[in-house]
XYZ file of C-alpha atoms in Angstrom:
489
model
C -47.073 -254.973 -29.117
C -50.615 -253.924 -28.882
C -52.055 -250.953 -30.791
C -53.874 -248.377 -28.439
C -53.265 -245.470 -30.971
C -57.131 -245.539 -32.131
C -58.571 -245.457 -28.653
C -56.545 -242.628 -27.871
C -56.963 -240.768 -31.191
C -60.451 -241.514 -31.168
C -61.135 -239.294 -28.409
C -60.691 -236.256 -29.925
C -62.982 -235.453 -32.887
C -60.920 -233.775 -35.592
C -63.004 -230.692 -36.988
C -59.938 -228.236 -37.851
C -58.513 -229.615 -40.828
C -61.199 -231.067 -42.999
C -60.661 -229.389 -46.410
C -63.884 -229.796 -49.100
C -63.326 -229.768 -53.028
C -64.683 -226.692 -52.651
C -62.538 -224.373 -50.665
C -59.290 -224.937 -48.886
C -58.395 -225.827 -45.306
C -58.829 -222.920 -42.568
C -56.188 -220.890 -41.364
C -54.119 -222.868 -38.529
C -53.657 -220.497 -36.091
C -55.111 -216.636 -36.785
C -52.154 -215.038 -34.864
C -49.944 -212.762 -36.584
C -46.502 -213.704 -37.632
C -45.166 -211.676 -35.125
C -47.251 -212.925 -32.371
C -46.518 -216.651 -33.133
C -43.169 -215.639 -32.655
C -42.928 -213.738 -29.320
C -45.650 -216.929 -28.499
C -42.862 -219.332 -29.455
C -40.550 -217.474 -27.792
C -41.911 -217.037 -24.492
C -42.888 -220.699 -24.395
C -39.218 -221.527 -24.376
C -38.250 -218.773 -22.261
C -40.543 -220.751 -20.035
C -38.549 -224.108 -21.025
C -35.278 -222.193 -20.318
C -36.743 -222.280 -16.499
C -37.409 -225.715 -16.486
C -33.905 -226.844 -17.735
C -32.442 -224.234 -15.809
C -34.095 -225.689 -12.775
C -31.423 -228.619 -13.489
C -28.610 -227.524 -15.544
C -27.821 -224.453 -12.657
C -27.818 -227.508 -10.289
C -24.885 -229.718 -11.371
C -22.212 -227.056 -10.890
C -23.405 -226.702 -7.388
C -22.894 -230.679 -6.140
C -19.604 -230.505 -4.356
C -20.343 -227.345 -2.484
C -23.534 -228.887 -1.387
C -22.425 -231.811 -0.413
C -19.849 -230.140 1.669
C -22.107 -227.952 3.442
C -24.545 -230.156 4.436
C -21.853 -232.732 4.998
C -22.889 -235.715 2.772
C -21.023 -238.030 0.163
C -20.777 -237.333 -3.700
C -23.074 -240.201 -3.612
C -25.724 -239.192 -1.574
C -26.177 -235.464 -2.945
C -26.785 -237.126 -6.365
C -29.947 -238.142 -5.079
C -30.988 -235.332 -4.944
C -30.719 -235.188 -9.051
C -32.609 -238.739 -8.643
C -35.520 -237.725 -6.846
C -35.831 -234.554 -8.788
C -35.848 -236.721 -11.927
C -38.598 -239.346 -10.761
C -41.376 -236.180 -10.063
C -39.801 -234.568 -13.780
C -41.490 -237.752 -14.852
C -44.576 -238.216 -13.249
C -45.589 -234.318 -13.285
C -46.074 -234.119 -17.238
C -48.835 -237.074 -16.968
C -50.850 -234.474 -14.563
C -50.045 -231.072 -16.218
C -49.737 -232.216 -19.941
C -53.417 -233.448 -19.809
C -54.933 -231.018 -17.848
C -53.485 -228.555 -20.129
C -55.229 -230.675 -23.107
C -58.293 -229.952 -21.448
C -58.499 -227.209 -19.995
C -56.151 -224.892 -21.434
C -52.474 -224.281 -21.329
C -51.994 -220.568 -19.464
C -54.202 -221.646 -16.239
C -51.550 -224.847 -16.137
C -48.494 -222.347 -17.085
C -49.671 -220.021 -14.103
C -50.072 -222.641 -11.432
C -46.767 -224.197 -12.000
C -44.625 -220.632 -12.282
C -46.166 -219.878 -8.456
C -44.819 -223.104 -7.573
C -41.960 -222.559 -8.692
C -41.473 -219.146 -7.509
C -42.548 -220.733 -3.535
C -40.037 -223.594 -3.577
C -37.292 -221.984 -4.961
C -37.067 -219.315 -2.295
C -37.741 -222.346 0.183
C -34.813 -224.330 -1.515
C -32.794 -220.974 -0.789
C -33.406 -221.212 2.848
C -33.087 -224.757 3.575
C -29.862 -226.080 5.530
C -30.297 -229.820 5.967
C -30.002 -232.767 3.104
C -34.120 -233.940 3.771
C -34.999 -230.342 3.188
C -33.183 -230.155 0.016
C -34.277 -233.969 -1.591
C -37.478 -232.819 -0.755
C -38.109 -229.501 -1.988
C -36.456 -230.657 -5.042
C -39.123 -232.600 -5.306
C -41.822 -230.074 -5.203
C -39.457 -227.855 -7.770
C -39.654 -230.381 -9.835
C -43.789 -230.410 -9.880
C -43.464 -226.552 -10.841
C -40.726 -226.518 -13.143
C -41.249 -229.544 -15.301
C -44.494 -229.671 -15.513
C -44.116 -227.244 -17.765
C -42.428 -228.847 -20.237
C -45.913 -230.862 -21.520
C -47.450 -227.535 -21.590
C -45.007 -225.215 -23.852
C -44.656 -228.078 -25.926
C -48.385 -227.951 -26.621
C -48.008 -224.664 -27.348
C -45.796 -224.798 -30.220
C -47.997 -227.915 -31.975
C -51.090 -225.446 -31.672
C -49.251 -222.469 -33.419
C -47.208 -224.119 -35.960
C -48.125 -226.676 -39.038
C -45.898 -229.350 -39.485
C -44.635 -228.023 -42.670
C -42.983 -225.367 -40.887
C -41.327 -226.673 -38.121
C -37.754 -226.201 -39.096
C -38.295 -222.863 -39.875
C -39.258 -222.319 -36.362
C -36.706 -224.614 -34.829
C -34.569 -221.525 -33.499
C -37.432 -220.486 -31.853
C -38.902 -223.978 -30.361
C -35.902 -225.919 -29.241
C -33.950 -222.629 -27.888
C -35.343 -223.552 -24.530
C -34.705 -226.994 -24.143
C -30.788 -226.049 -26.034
C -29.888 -223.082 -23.315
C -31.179 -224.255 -20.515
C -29.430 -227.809 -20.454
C -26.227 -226.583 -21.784
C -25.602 -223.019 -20.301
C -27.234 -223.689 -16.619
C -24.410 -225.243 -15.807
C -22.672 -222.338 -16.925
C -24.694 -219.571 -15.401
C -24.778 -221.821 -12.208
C -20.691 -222.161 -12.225
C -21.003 -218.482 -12.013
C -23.737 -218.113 -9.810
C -21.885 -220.747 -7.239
C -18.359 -219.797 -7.561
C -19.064 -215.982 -6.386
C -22.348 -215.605 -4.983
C -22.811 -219.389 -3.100
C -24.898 -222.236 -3.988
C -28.187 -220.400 -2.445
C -27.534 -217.592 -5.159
C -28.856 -220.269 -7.940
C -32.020 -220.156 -6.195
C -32.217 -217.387 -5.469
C -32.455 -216.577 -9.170
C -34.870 -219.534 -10.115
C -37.118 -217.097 -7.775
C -36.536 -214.447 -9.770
C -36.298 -215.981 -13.085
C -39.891 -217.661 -12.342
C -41.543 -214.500 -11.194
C -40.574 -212.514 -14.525
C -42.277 -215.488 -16.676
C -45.199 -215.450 -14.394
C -45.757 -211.530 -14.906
C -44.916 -212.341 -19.101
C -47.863 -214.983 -19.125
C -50.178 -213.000 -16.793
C -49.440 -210.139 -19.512
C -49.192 -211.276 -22.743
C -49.725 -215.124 -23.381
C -52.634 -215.867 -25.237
C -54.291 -219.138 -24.620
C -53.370 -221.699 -27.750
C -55.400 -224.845 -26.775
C -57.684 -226.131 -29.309
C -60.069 -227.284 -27.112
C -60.092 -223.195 -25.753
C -59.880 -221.839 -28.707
C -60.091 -223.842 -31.709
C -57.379 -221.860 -34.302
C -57.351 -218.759 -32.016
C -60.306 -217.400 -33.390
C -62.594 -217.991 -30.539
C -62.058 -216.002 -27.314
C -61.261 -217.841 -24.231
C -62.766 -217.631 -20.953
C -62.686 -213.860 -19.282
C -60.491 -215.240 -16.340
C -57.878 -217.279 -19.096
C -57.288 -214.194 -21.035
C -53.966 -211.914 -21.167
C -54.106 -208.320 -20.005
C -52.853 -207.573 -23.610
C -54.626 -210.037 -25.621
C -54.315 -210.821 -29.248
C -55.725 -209.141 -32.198
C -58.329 -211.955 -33.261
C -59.733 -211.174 -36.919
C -62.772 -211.781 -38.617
C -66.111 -213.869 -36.534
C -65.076 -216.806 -34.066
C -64.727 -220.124 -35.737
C -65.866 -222.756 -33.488
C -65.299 -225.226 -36.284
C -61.894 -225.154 -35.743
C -62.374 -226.198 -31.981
C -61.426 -229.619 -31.372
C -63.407 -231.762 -28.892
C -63.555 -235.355 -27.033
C -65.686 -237.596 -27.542
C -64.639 -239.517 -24.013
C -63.382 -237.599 -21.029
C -59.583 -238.012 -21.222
C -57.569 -239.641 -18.565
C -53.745 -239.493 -16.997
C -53.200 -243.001 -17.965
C -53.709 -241.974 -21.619
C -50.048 -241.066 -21.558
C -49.315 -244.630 -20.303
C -51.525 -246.348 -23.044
C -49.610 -244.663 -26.004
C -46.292 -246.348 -24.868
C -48.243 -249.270 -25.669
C -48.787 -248.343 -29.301
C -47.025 -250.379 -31.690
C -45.687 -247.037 -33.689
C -45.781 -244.507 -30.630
C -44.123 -246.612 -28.307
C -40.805 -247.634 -30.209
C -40.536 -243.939 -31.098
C -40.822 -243.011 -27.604
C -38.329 -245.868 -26.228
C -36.071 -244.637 -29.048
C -36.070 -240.905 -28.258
C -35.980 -241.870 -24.233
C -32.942 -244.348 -24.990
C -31.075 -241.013 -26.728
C -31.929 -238.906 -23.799
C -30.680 -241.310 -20.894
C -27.253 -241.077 -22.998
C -26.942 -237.267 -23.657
C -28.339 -237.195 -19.501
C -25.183 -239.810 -18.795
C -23.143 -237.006 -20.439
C -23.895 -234.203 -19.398
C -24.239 -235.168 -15.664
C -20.605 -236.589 -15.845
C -19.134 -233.431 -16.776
C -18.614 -232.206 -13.790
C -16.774 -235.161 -12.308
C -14.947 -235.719 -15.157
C -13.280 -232.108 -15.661
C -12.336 -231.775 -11.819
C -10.715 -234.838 -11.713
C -9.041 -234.683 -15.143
C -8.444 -231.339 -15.629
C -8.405 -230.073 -12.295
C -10.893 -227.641 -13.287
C -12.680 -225.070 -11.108
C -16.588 -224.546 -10.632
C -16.436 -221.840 -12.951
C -14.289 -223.663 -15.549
C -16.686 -226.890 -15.425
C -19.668 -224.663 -16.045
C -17.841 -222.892 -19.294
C -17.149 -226.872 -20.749
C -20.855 -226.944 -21.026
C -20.611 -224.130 -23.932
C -19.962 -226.118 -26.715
C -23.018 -228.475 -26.292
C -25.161 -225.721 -26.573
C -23.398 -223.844 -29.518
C -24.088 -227.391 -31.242
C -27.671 -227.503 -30.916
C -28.340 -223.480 -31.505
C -26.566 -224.457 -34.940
C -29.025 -227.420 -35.379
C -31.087 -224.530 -37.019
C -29.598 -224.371 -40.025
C -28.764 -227.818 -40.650
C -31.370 -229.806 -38.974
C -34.077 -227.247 -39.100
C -33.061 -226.284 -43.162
C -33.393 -229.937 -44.221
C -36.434 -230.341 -42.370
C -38.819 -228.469 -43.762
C -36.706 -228.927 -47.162
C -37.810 -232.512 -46.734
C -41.833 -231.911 -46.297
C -41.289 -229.615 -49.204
C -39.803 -232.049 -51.408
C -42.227 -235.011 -50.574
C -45.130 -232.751 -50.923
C -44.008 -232.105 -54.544
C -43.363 -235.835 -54.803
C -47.256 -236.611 -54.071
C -48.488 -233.366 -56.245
C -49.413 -231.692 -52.797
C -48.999 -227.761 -52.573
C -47.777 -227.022 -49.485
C -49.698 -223.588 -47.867
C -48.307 -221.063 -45.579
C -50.343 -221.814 -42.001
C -52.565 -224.177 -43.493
C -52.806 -227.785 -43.299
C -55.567 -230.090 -44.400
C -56.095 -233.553 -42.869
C -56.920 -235.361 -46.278
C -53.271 -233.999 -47.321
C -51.591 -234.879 -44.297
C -53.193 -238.501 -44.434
C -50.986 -238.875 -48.012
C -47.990 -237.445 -46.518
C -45.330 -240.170 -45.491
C -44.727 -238.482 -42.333
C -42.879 -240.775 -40.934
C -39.866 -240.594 -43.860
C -40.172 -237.202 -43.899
C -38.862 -237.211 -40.135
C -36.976 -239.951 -40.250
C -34.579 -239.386 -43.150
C -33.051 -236.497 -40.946
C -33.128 -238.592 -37.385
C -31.941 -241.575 -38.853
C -28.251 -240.080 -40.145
C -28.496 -237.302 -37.404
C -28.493 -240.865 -34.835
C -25.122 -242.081 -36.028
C -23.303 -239.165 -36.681
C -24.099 -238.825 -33.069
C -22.948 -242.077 -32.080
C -19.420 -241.090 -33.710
C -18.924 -238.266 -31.682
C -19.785 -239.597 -28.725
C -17.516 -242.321 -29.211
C -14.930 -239.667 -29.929
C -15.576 -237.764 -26.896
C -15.559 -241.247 -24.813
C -12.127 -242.327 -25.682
C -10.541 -238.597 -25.732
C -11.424 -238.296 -22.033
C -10.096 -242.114 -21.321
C -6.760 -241.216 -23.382
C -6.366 -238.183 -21.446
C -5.402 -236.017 -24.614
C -5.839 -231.932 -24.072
C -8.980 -230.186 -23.039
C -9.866 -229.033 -26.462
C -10.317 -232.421 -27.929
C -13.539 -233.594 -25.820
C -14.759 -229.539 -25.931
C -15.004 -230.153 -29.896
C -16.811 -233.402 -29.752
C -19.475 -231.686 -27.186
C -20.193 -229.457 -29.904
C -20.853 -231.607 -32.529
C -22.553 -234.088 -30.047
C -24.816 -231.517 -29.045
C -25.382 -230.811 -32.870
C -26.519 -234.333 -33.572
C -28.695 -235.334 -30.357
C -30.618 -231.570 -31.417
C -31.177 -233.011 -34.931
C -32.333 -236.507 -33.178
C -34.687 -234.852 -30.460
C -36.130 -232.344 -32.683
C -37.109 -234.256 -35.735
C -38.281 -238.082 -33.932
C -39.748 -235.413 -31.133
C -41.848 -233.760 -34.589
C -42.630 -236.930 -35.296
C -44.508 -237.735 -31.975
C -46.040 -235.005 -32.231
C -47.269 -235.077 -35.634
C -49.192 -238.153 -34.838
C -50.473 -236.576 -31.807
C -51.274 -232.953 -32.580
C -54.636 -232.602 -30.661
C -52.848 -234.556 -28.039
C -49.770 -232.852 -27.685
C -49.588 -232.354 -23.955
C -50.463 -236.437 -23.683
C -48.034 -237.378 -26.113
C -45.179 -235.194 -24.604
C -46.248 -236.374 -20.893
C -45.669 -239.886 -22.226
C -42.016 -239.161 -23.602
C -40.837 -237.513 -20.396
C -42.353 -239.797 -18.412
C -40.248 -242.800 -20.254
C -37.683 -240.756 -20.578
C -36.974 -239.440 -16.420
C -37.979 -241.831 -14.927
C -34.958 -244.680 -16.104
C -33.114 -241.542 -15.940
C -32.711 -240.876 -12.353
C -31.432 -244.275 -12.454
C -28.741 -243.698 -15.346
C -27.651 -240.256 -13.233
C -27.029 -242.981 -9.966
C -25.127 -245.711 -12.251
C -23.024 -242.888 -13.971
C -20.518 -242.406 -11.301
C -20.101 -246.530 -10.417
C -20.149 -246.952 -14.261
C -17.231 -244.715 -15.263
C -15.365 -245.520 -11.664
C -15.221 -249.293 -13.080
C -15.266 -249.311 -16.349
C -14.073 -246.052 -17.499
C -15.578 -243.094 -19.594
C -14.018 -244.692 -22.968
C -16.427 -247.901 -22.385
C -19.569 -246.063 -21.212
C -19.071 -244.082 -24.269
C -18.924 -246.987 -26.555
C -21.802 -248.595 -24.823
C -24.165 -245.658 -24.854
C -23.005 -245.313 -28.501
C -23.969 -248.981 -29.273
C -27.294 -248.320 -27.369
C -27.970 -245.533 -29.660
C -27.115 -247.485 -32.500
C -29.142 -251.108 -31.556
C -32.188 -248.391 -30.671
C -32.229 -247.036 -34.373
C -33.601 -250.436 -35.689
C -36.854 -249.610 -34.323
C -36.682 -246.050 -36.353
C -36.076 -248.840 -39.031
C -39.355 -250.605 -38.368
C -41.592 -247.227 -38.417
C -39.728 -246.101 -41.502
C -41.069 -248.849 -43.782
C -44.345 -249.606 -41.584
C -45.232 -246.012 -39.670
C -47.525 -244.931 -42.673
C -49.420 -248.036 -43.493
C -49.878 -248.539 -39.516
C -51.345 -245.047 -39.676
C -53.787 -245.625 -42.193
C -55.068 -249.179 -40.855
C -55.516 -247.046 -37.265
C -57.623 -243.727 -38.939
C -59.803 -246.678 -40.922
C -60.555 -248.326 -37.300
């Protein structure tokens, strides 16, 4: 496979972390503990929206489909289209937000999202509804590039467990309690009430980032220090400290371009790390958008009900904190002691990080966190097939949704480590490999678990998971030295 990581990394010139003999590296980001925080926070309140924007959906299929009078079939289309633009959007957003900043990017999709989601209230015909789930899609998950941007600008890599509650809440929520909220929302309000409150939900984010969300991009403003453009600044802006340092700011040395995101699947480390972490989500996708079918028909369970069998899943990955997130930055720690490094509160210098096997670091949590989840997944596979009671799948969902949170977060670090000044790029390039074969696994779920059964699809998935892990293998022993050779180019 052919290396395009220096081409890409080559763009941006890397001022903010050069540490002398002399001094130490600068601050990372100049925001306040507490800022970072409610930062972190309201990027994944944004995230919540995004998820929501699908997870509310799934409940809501068989009352579509009987009001506008199509097949099971057909109204899953609708989840196919809407994946295809989740896809595509991220390549536009994620590097327009690498250039120009992430709030302008954050704004423009939240009005688009507030728009189609009062249109998708209104609409009462099947074209209507594949359509404007089309345009949802542009304003709901092309914000996914952008928050995760965010969080790389704010937060070292040393610390990212610590502030895995905080960063993966989004993402955790939103997939595993829309369904929930939108079992609710459908079984006593109506499908349009799931709208409805997309609408409303959007709106409230728009007024948070119009308020208080301070720009993050280092292009903007380097570590924070230097004040963004009049027009991309909150109405309560940050307390910046001490005289703008415009070292910190990161630039390009060539204009960057959408197909960037394309190029780094080309990369001989990038790219199996991305096919890995897209081959994980297309099974956890095949799961959790065969819930629905699977609980009606064998549990006879209402709209409400199916919604609730999401809980688990997400009680699984809000406990990934304290396991995955713990052992995490536990495992920088005890690497950085290895290699004689002292590891500094918001600081991280780029002769360090060169030294730091980043890629064990990661990988020694995603690499067990991969088959435990392969286990469970079996386990919940062959409990549905065998028919045994309700409980039994419910307690594989939770530690299912334990494991793929330890998997996403930690190989997810991982891209981004190797892409921090790139961070919109790099996540544009995972969601685009990821969504895009994923509208097709949501169409083949259905056919696949009519002929072959839920035990089988399980096992294969599983097997997937576990054939996919080889490549993890192959950056394990080869990630760092591949690293080096591409920063010498």
């Amino acid at each position: 496979m052919k290396s395009t990581k220096t081409s890409v990394e080559n763009s941006v010139e890397l001022n903010t972390i050069v540490s002398t003999p002399q001094g130490t590296a600068p601050e990372a980001s100049v925001l306040s503990e507490k800022r970072k925080i409610s930062t972190i926070i309201t990027s994944s309140a944004i995230d919540i929206l995004a998820f929501f924007t699908a997870g509310l959906y799934y409940p809501a299929l068989i009352p579509l489909a009987q009001t506008l009078h199509v097949s099971k079939v057909n109204i899953n289309l609708t989840i196919t289209s809407y994946m295809l633009a989740q896809g595509l959007t991220p390549l536009v957003t994620g590097n327009l937000s690498d250039q120009y900043g992430r709030r302008p990017v954050l704004l423009i999709c939240l009005l688009i999202s507030v728009g189609v989601n009062v249109g998708l209230a209104c609409q009462t015909n099947f074209a209507a509804l594949a359509a404007l789930r089309c345009v949802q899609s542009f304003g709901s998950s092309g914000v996914i590039s952008v928050t995760g941007g965010i969080i790389v600008d704010v937060i070292t890599r040393s610390e990212r467990g610590k502030y895995l509650a905080y960063t993966s809440i989004g993402a955790t929520i939103g997939t595993s309690l829309g369904p929930v909220l939108g079992g609710v929302l459908t079984q006593f309000l109506g499908w349009r009430s799931i709208f409805g409150f997309l609408a409303i939900l959007a709106s409230i984010l728009l007024i948070v980032v119009i308020v208080f969300q301070p720009e993050t991009c280092r292009v903007v403003v380097g570590n924070g220090s230097v004040p963004p453009q009049p027009w991309n600044r909150p109405l309560l802006p940050p307390h910046r400290p001490g005289d703008p340092d415009v070292e910190t700011r990161a630039t390009f040395s060539r204009r960057p371009k959408i197909l960037d995101s394309v190029k780094l699947l080309l990369d001989k480390q990038m790219g199996q790390l991305i096919l890995f972490i897209s081959v994980v989500g297309w099974g956890s996708t095949a799961v959790i958008a065969s819930i629905p079918m699977l609980m009606e028909e064998k549990y006879y369970l209402n709209t409400l009900k199916i919604g609730l069998c999401y809980l688990p899943f997400a009680a699984g990955g809000i406990t990934a904190r304290w396991t995955v997130g713990f052992l995490a930055d536990w495992n920088f720690r005890r690497h950085s002691h290895q290699l004689g490094m002292k590891v500094e509160r918001n600081r991280q210098s780029k002769a360090q990080l060169s030294r730091m096997p980043l890629e064990k670091v990661r990988l020694q949590i995603a690499l067990p966190a991969i088959y435990y989840s392969s286990l469970f997944l079996l386990g919940y596979g062959w409990s549905l097939a065998s028919n045994t009671h309700l409980s039994v799948p419910l307690i594989m969902l939770f530690f299912l949704g334990n494991g793929i949170a330890g998997v996403e977060n930690t190989a997810g670090a991982l891209i981004m480590d190797l892409q921090v000044y790139r961070a919109g790029m790099a996540r544009a390039a995972v969601l685009l490999c990821r969504f895009i074969p994923g509208a097709g696994v949501i169409v083949a779920v259905p056919y696949l678990i009519q002929s072959i059964g839920i035990g089988w699809l399980g096992t294969i998935i599983a097997g997937l998971w576990v054939a996919s892990s080889l490549m993890l293998w192959v950056v394990y022993f080869k990630g760092h030295k591949w690293r080096g050779q591409s920063n010498k180019a």
